[in-house]
Short mmCIF file of C-alpha atoms in Angstrom, two decimals:
data_model
loop_
_atom_site.label_atom_id
_atom_site.label_comp_id
_atom_site.label_asym_id
_atom_site.label_seq_id
_atom_site.Cartn_x
_atom_site.Cartn_y
_atom_site.Cartn_z
CA MET L 1 11.97 24.66 -23.88
CA SER L 2 11.61 25.67 -20.22
CA GLU L 3 10.39 29.18 -21.10
CA VAL L 4 8.07 28.13 -23.91
CA PHE L 5 4.97 26.00 -23.66
CA PRO L 6 5.91 22.87 -25.67
CA LYS L 7 2.78 22.55 -27.78
CA ASN L 8 2.54 20.46 -30.96
CA MET L 9 5.44 18.09 -30.46
CA ASN L 10 6.22 15.64 -33.25
CA MET L 11 5.68 11.98 -32.44
CA LYS L 12 9.28 11.28 -31.43
CA GLN L 13 9.31 14.24 -29.06
CA ALA L 14 5.93 13.33 -27.60
CA VAL L 15 6.88 9.70 -26.93
CA LEU L 16 10.20 10.68 -25.41
CA GLY L 17 8.55 13.43 -23.39
CA THR L 18 6.07 10.97 -21.95
CA LEU L 19 8.71 8.35 -21.14
CA VAL L 20 10.95 10.99 -19.61
CA TYR L 21 8.18 12.24 -17.33
CA PHE L 22 7.52 8.76 -15.96
CA HIS L 23 11.23 8.07 -15.78
CA LEU L 24 11.48 10.84 -13.19
CA PHE L 25 9.23 8.71 -10.97
CA GLU L 26 11.02 5.47 -11.91
CA VAL L 27 7.94 4.11 -13.66
CA PRO L 28 7.93 2.30 -17.03
CA LEU L 29 4.85 2.20 -19.29
CA THR L 30 2.98 -0.40 -21.27
CA ARG L 31 2.33 0.24 -24.95
CA SER L 32 -1.28 1.28 -24.30
CA GLU L 33 -0.24 3.59 -21.44
CA ILE L 34 2.14 5.45 -23.74
CA SER L 35 -0.75 6.31 -26.05
CA GLU L 36 -3.07 7.08 -23.14
CA HIS L 37 -0.63 9.50 -21.49
CA LEU L 38 0.99 10.99 -24.58
CA PHE L 39 1.93 14.63 -24.07
CA PHE L 40 1.32 17.45 -26.53
CA ALA L 41 0.46 15.33 -29.58
CA GLU L 42 -2.37 13.36 -31.17
CA PRO L 43 -1.42 9.65 -30.88
CA ASP L 44 -0.34 8.11 -34.19
CA GLU L 45 -0.24 4.43 -33.26
CA GLU L 46 1.85 3.35 -36.24
CA LYS L 47 4.51 6.02 -35.68
CA ILE L 48 4.59 5.31 -31.96
CA SER L 49 5.13 1.59 -32.56
CA ILE L 50 7.85 2.22 -35.12
CA TYR L 51 9.72 4.59 -32.84
CA LEU L 52 9.49 2.28 -29.84
CA LYS L 53 10.82 -0.60 -31.93
CA GLU L 54 13.68 1.27 -33.59
CA SER L 55 14.88 3.73 -30.93
CA PRO L 56 18.11 2.75 -29.16
CA LEU L 57 16.99 4.88 -26.19
CA VAL L 58 13.98 2.73 -25.33
CA GLN L 59 14.18 -0.49 -23.33
CA LEU L 60 11.43 -3.15 -23.39
CA VAL L 61 11.25 -5.52 -20.42
CA GLU L 62 8.30 -7.83 -19.77
CA GLY L 63 5.90 -5.62 -21.70
CA TYR L 64 7.04 -2.33 -20.16
CA TYR L 65 8.91 0.43 -21.99
CA SER L 66 11.39 2.73 -20.26
CA LEU L 67 14.50 4.84 -20.81
CA SER L 68 16.45 3.24 -17.99
CA LYS L 69 19.35 0.88 -18.64
CA GLU L 70 19.72 -0.01 -14.98
CA PRO L 71 19.43 -3.81 -14.64
CA ASP L 72 17.11 -3.67 -11.62
CA PHE L 73 14.91 -0.77 -12.79
CA HIS L 74 11.97 -2.95 -13.82
CA ALA L 75 12.40 -5.30 -10.85
CA LYS L 76 12.04 -2.31 -8.49
CA PHE L 77 8.96 -1.20 -10.39
CA PHE L 78 7.32 -4.62 -10.04
CA GLU L 79 7.91 -4.31 -6.29
CA LYS L 80 6.05 -0.98 -6.42
CA VAL L 81 3.16 -2.69 -8.20
CA GLN L 82 2.87 -5.20 -5.37
CA ARG L 83 3.06 -2.35 -2.86
CA ALA L 84 0.31 -0.49 -4.71
CA ARG L 85 -1.94 -3.55 -4.60
CA ARG L 86 -1.51 -3.68 -0.84
CA LEU L 87 -2.40 0.00 -0.51
CA TRP L 88 -5.48 -0.37 -2.70
CA LYS L 89 -6.65 -3.19 -0.45
CA LYS L 90 -6.37 -0.85 2.51
CA ILE L 91 -8.30 1.82 0.63
CA ARG L 92 -11.12 -0.62 -0.11
CA ARG L 93 -11.21 -1.58 3.57
CA TRP L 94 -11.73 2.03 4.67
CA GLN L 95 -13.78 3.43 1.81
CA TRP L 96 -16.85 3.43 4.01
CA ILE L 97 -15.42 6.28 6.09
CA PHE L 98 -15.55 8.60 3.09
CA SER L 99 -19.05 7.41 2.21
CA ILE L 100 -20.52 8.34 5.59
CA CYS L 101 -18.56 11.55 6.22
CA PRO L 102 -20.92 14.55 6.17
CA PHE L 103 -20.49 17.18 3.47
CA VAL L 104 -17.88 15.15 1.54
CA LYS L 105 -18.91 15.04 -2.12
CA LEU L 106 -15.99 13.14 -3.65
CA VAL L 107 -12.70 11.54 -2.62
CA CYS L 108 -9.93 10.73 -5.11
CA VAL L 109 -6.54 9.10 -4.65
CA CYS L 110 -3.83 11.23 -6.25
CA ASN L 111 -0.08 11.77 -6.69
CA SER L 112 2.16 8.68 -6.62
CA LEU L 113 -0.18 5.75 -6.01
CA PRO L 114 -2.26 5.99 -9.24
CA ILE L 115 0.93 5.70 -11.33
CA TYR L 116 2.50 2.95 -9.16
CA ALA L 117 5.24 5.27 -7.91
CA ALA L 118 4.61 4.88 -4.17
CA SER L 119 7.72 4.22 -2.10
CA GLU L 120 7.99 1.81 0.80
CA ASP L 121 7.16 4.55 3.33
CA SER L 122 4.52 6.36 1.27
CA ASP L 123 1.23 7.61 2.59
CA ILE L 124 -2.00 7.68 0.55
CA ASP L 125 -2.60 11.14 -0.87
CA LEU L 126 -6.23 12.21 -1.23
CA LEU L 127 -8.14 14.98 -2.93
CA VAL L 128 -11.33 15.72 -1.01
CA VAL L 129 -14.18 17.65 -2.65
CA THR L 130 -16.69 19.11 -0.21
CA LYS L 131 -20.16 20.54 -0.36
CA LYS L 132 -20.35 24.26 -1.14
CA ASN L 133 -20.07 26.40 2.02
CA ARG L 134 -19.26 23.33 4.13
CA LEU L 135 -15.56 22.82 3.44
CA PHE L 136 -14.44 23.39 7.01
CA LEU L 137 -17.07 21.21 8.67
CA ALA L 138 -16.29 18.46 6.15
CA ARG L 139 -12.59 18.71 6.98
CA LEU L 140 -13.29 18.65 10.70
CA CYS L 141 -15.52 15.58 10.43
CA LEU L 142 -13.11 13.68 8.18
CA THR L 143 -10.20 14.50 10.47
CA ILE L 144 -12.15 13.14 13.45
CA LEU L 145 -13.28 9.97 11.67
CA THR L 146 -9.90 9.03 10.21
CA GLY L 147 -8.18 9.91 13.49
CA LEU L 148 -10.65 7.85 15.49
CA PHE L 149 -9.82 4.73 13.49
CA GLY L 150 -6.09 5.44 13.33
CA VAL L 151 -5.80 5.77 9.56
CA ARG L 152 -4.92 9.48 9.22
CA ARG L 153 -1.38 10.67 8.66
CA HIS L 154 -0.08 12.92 11.41
CA GLY L 155 3.26 13.56 13.11
CA ASN L 156 5.67 10.73 12.31
CA LYS L 157 2.84 8.30 11.59
CA ILE L 158 2.98 8.35 7.81
CA LYS L 159 3.33 4.95 6.17
CA ASP L 160 0.13 3.57 4.62
CA ARG L 161 -2.01 6.31 6.19
CA PHE L 162 -4.37 8.74 4.49
CA CYS L 163 -2.89 12.17 3.84
CA LEU L 164 -5.67 14.76 4.08
CA SER L 165 -3.78 17.74 2.70
CA PHE L 166 -5.92 18.91 -0.23
CA TYR L 167 -9.55 20.03 0.06
CA VAL L 168 -11.60 21.94 -2.49
CA SER L 169 -15.22 23.06 -2.47
CA GLU L 170 -17.50 21.77 -5.22
CA ASP L 171 -17.69 25.32 -6.60
CA HIS L 172 -13.90 25.43 -7.14
CA LEU L 173 -13.23 22.47 -9.41
CA ASN L 174 -11.23 24.38 -12.02
CA PHE L 175 -7.60 24.11 -10.94
CA LYS L 176 -6.21 26.46 -13.57
CA ASP L 177 -5.59 29.17 -10.98
CA LEU L 178 -3.31 26.76 -9.11
CA ALA L 179 -1.14 26.04 -12.16
CA LEU L 180 2.43 27.29 -12.50
CA GLU L 181 3.46 29.52 -15.39
CA PRO L 182 4.36 29.22 -18.20
CA TYR L 183 3.05 25.65 -17.92
CA ASP L 184 2.46 23.06 -15.21
CA ILE L 185 3.08 19.57 -16.50
CA TYR L 186 2.77 18.06 -13.03
CA LEU L 187 -0.65 19.52 -12.21
CA ALA L 188 -2.00 18.53 -15.63
CA PHE L 189 -0.93 14.95 -15.11
CA TRP L 190 -2.08 15.01 -11.49
CA ILE L 191 -5.63 15.75 -12.65
CA LYS L 192 -5.44 13.22 -15.48
CA THR L 193 -4.51 10.38 -13.12
CA LEU L 194 -6.97 11.07 -10.32
CA GLU L 195 -8.61 7.85 -9.12
CA PRO L 196 -12.07 8.42 -7.59
CA ILE L 197 -12.87 6.04 -4.75
CA ALA L 198 -16.02 7.34 -3.05
CA GLY L 199 -18.74 9.97 -3.25
CA ASP L 200 -20.62 11.30 -6.25
CA TYR L 201 -19.03 10.19 -9.54
CA ARG L 202 -20.66 13.14 -11.32
CA ILE L 203 -18.37 15.48 -9.35
CA TYR L 204 -15.38 13.60 -10.76
CA GLU L 205 -16.79 14.05 -14.26
CA LYS L 206 -17.29 17.74 -13.58
CA ILE L 207 -13.60 18.12 -12.67
CA PHE L 208 -12.78 17.17 -16.25
CA GLU L 209 -15.56 19.35 -17.63
CA ASP L 210 -14.29 22.38 -15.72
CA ASN L 211 -10.63 21.78 -16.63
CA HIS L 212 -10.91 20.45 -20.19
CA VAL L 213 -10.09 23.77 -21.90
CA TRP L 214 -6.59 24.05 -20.46
CA LEU L 215 -6.00 20.29 -20.14
CA ASP L 216 -6.61 19.93 -23.88
CA GLU L 217 -3.40 21.90 -24.37
CA TYR L 218 -1.50 19.07 -22.67
CA PHE L 219 -3.37 15.94 -23.70
CA LYS L 220 -5.28 15.03 -26.83
CA THR L 221 -6.89 12.08 -25.04
CA LEU L 222 -8.45 12.14 -21.57
CA THR L 223 -9.73 8.92 -20.03
CA LEU L 224 -12.01 8.93 -17.00
CA HIS L 225 -11.34 6.21 -14.41
CA ARG L 226 -13.76 4.09 -12.43
CA ARG L 227 -11.81 0.99 -11.51
CA TYR L 228 -11.60 1.73 -7.77
CA PHE L 229 -14.79 3.74 -7.33
CA ARG L 230 -17.50 2.29 -5.10
CA LYS L 231 -21.00 3.68 -4.62
CA SER L 232 -22.11 4.12 -1.06
CA SER L 233 -24.57 1.59 0.31
CA GLY L 234 -28.07 2.53 1.37
CA PHE L 235 -27.07 2.31 5.03
CA GLN L 236 -24.00 4.51 4.47
CA GLY L 237 -26.17 7.08 2.73
CA LYS L 238 -28.59 7.15 5.65
CA VAL L 239 -25.75 7.65 8.15
CA LYS L 240 -24.32 10.46 6.04
CA ASN L 241 -27.71 12.16 5.70
CA PHE L 242 -28.31 11.90 9.45
CA PHE L 243 -25.04 13.64 10.30
CA GLU L 244 -25.55 16.29 7.62
CA LYS L 245 -29.03 17.10 8.89
CA TYR L 246 -27.70 17.54 12.41
CA LEU L 247 -24.52 19.47 11.51
CA ASN L 248 -25.85 21.64 8.69
CA ARG L 249 -25.47 25.00 10.43
CA ASP L 250 -23.87 28.14 9.05
CA ASP L 251 -22.63 29.30 12.44
CA TRP L 252 -20.76 26.02 13.02
CA GLU L 253 -19.20 26.28 9.58
CA GLU L 254 -18.11 29.85 10.32
CA LYS L 255 -16.55 28.91 13.66
CA SER L 256 -14.73 25.97 12.06
CA LYS L 257 -13.51 28.20 9.23
CA GLN L 258 -12.13 30.88 11.52
CA LYS L 259 -10.31 28.39 13.73
CA GLN L 260 -8.86 26.32 10.89
CA ILE L 261 -7.73 29.31 8.84
CA ARG L 262 -6.09 30.89 11.89
CA ARG L 263 -4.13 27.71 12.65
CA ALA L 264 -3.24 27.19 8.98
CA LYS L 265 -1.89 30.72 8.63
CA GLU L 266 0.21 30.36 11.79
CA LYS L 267 1.91 27.35 10.20
CA TYR L 268 2.07 29.03 6.78
CA TYR L 269 4.15 31.96 8.01
CA GLY L 270 6.66 29.54 9.48
CA LEU L 271 7.28 27.73 6.19
CA LYS L 272 10.42 28.25 4.12
CA ASP L 273 8.58 27.22 0.94
CA ARG L 274 5.03 28.56 0.78
CA SER L 275 4.38 27.76 -2.88
CA GLY L 276 2.61 24.50 -2.09
CA THR L 277 0.17 26.01 0.39
CA VAL L 278 -3.18 27.58 -0.49
CA ILE L 279 -5.56 28.85 2.19
CA SER L 280 -8.93 30.21 1.15
CA GLU L 281 -12.64 29.69 1.72
CA THR L 282 -12.82 27.22 -1.19
CA VAL L 283 -9.32 25.62 -1.26
CA LEU L 284 -7.11 24.21 1.48
CA LYS L 285 -3.87 22.82 0.12
CA PHE L 286 -1.04 21.94 2.49
CA HIS L 287 2.11 20.75 0.73
CA ASP L 288 5.15 21.89 2.68
CA TYR L 289 7.43 21.10 -0.25
CA ASP L 290 6.16 21.84 -3.76
CA ARG L 291 8.17 19.80 -6.29
CA ARG L 292 6.45 21.05 -9.43
CA LYS L 293 9.14 23.48 -10.57
CA GLU L 294 11.87 20.95 -9.84
CA ILE L 295 10.06 18.23 -11.78
CA ARG L 296 9.46 20.54 -14.75
CA LYS L 297 13.13 21.54 -14.77
CA ASP L 298 14.31 17.92 -14.58
CA TRP L 299 11.88 16.94 -17.32
CA VAL L 300 13.10 19.68 -19.66
CA THR L 301 16.77 18.97 -18.91
CA LEU L 302 16.60 15.24 -19.59
CA LEU L 303 14.38 15.63 -22.64
CA ASP L 304 16.76 18.21 -24.15
CA GLN L 305 19.67 15.81 -23.59
CA LEU L 306 17.88 12.97 -25.39
CA LEU L 307 16.64 15.06 -28.29
#
């Protein structure tokens, strides 16, 4: 299965594939979440329910389904849920920073937090979408603002801080060129579980519009999220507009770009694993350790064992 794109799974394979993927992150699923996140198959609710009820592989504890037989698996997950609630409170407290930051079009929480997989020492991973031709000024401003208030991850200050490691320009919202071959189950799910928190919600919708062709190969159902999104206030909009009017200069963007790319490339050439780093005029992605191949391999291995 690792060399072939696993399209058109039967219902048993799809349910197991979905549970296996979340199992890798030690996360169980509710009945509705299984249908929502079902891989490579059109949800057949009756068949899903029958399989979940009859399969000896599936455990049901307090409304959550999983493949784990460890006695404390679900207890650890419920601790993660409480941790996630604490992190979302912190996000709400500091959402205003993203609403006033010049040239920032959208901010989404991504990776572990949206699926309740954050560990005790986790940071808060963000995707930042910037205005076209202003990516580097946006990054500079957001770095300054989050650093000024002590909420940005840097050095050994990681826990509960915002990780600003992924920026894209609004004219580069199709992530297909970042996907692994022959398929990238992690990136597909990463997009599917993005949680927008600030900015222009239409940009979030456009992410799905621009990626729907290749995402449709992974998921038959795509649900847009709005539970944590907050519109900026009138005052925040005025502050943002003021800074943008003052800073909206091509020469400042060019100087910021040259300096940031030079520093990024110096670090890039010192990395052992460069697969998680992208440096361009429209994408800045800094992940020193890219787990996507490892996760895909583990997913295939465990799923093959269960099937």
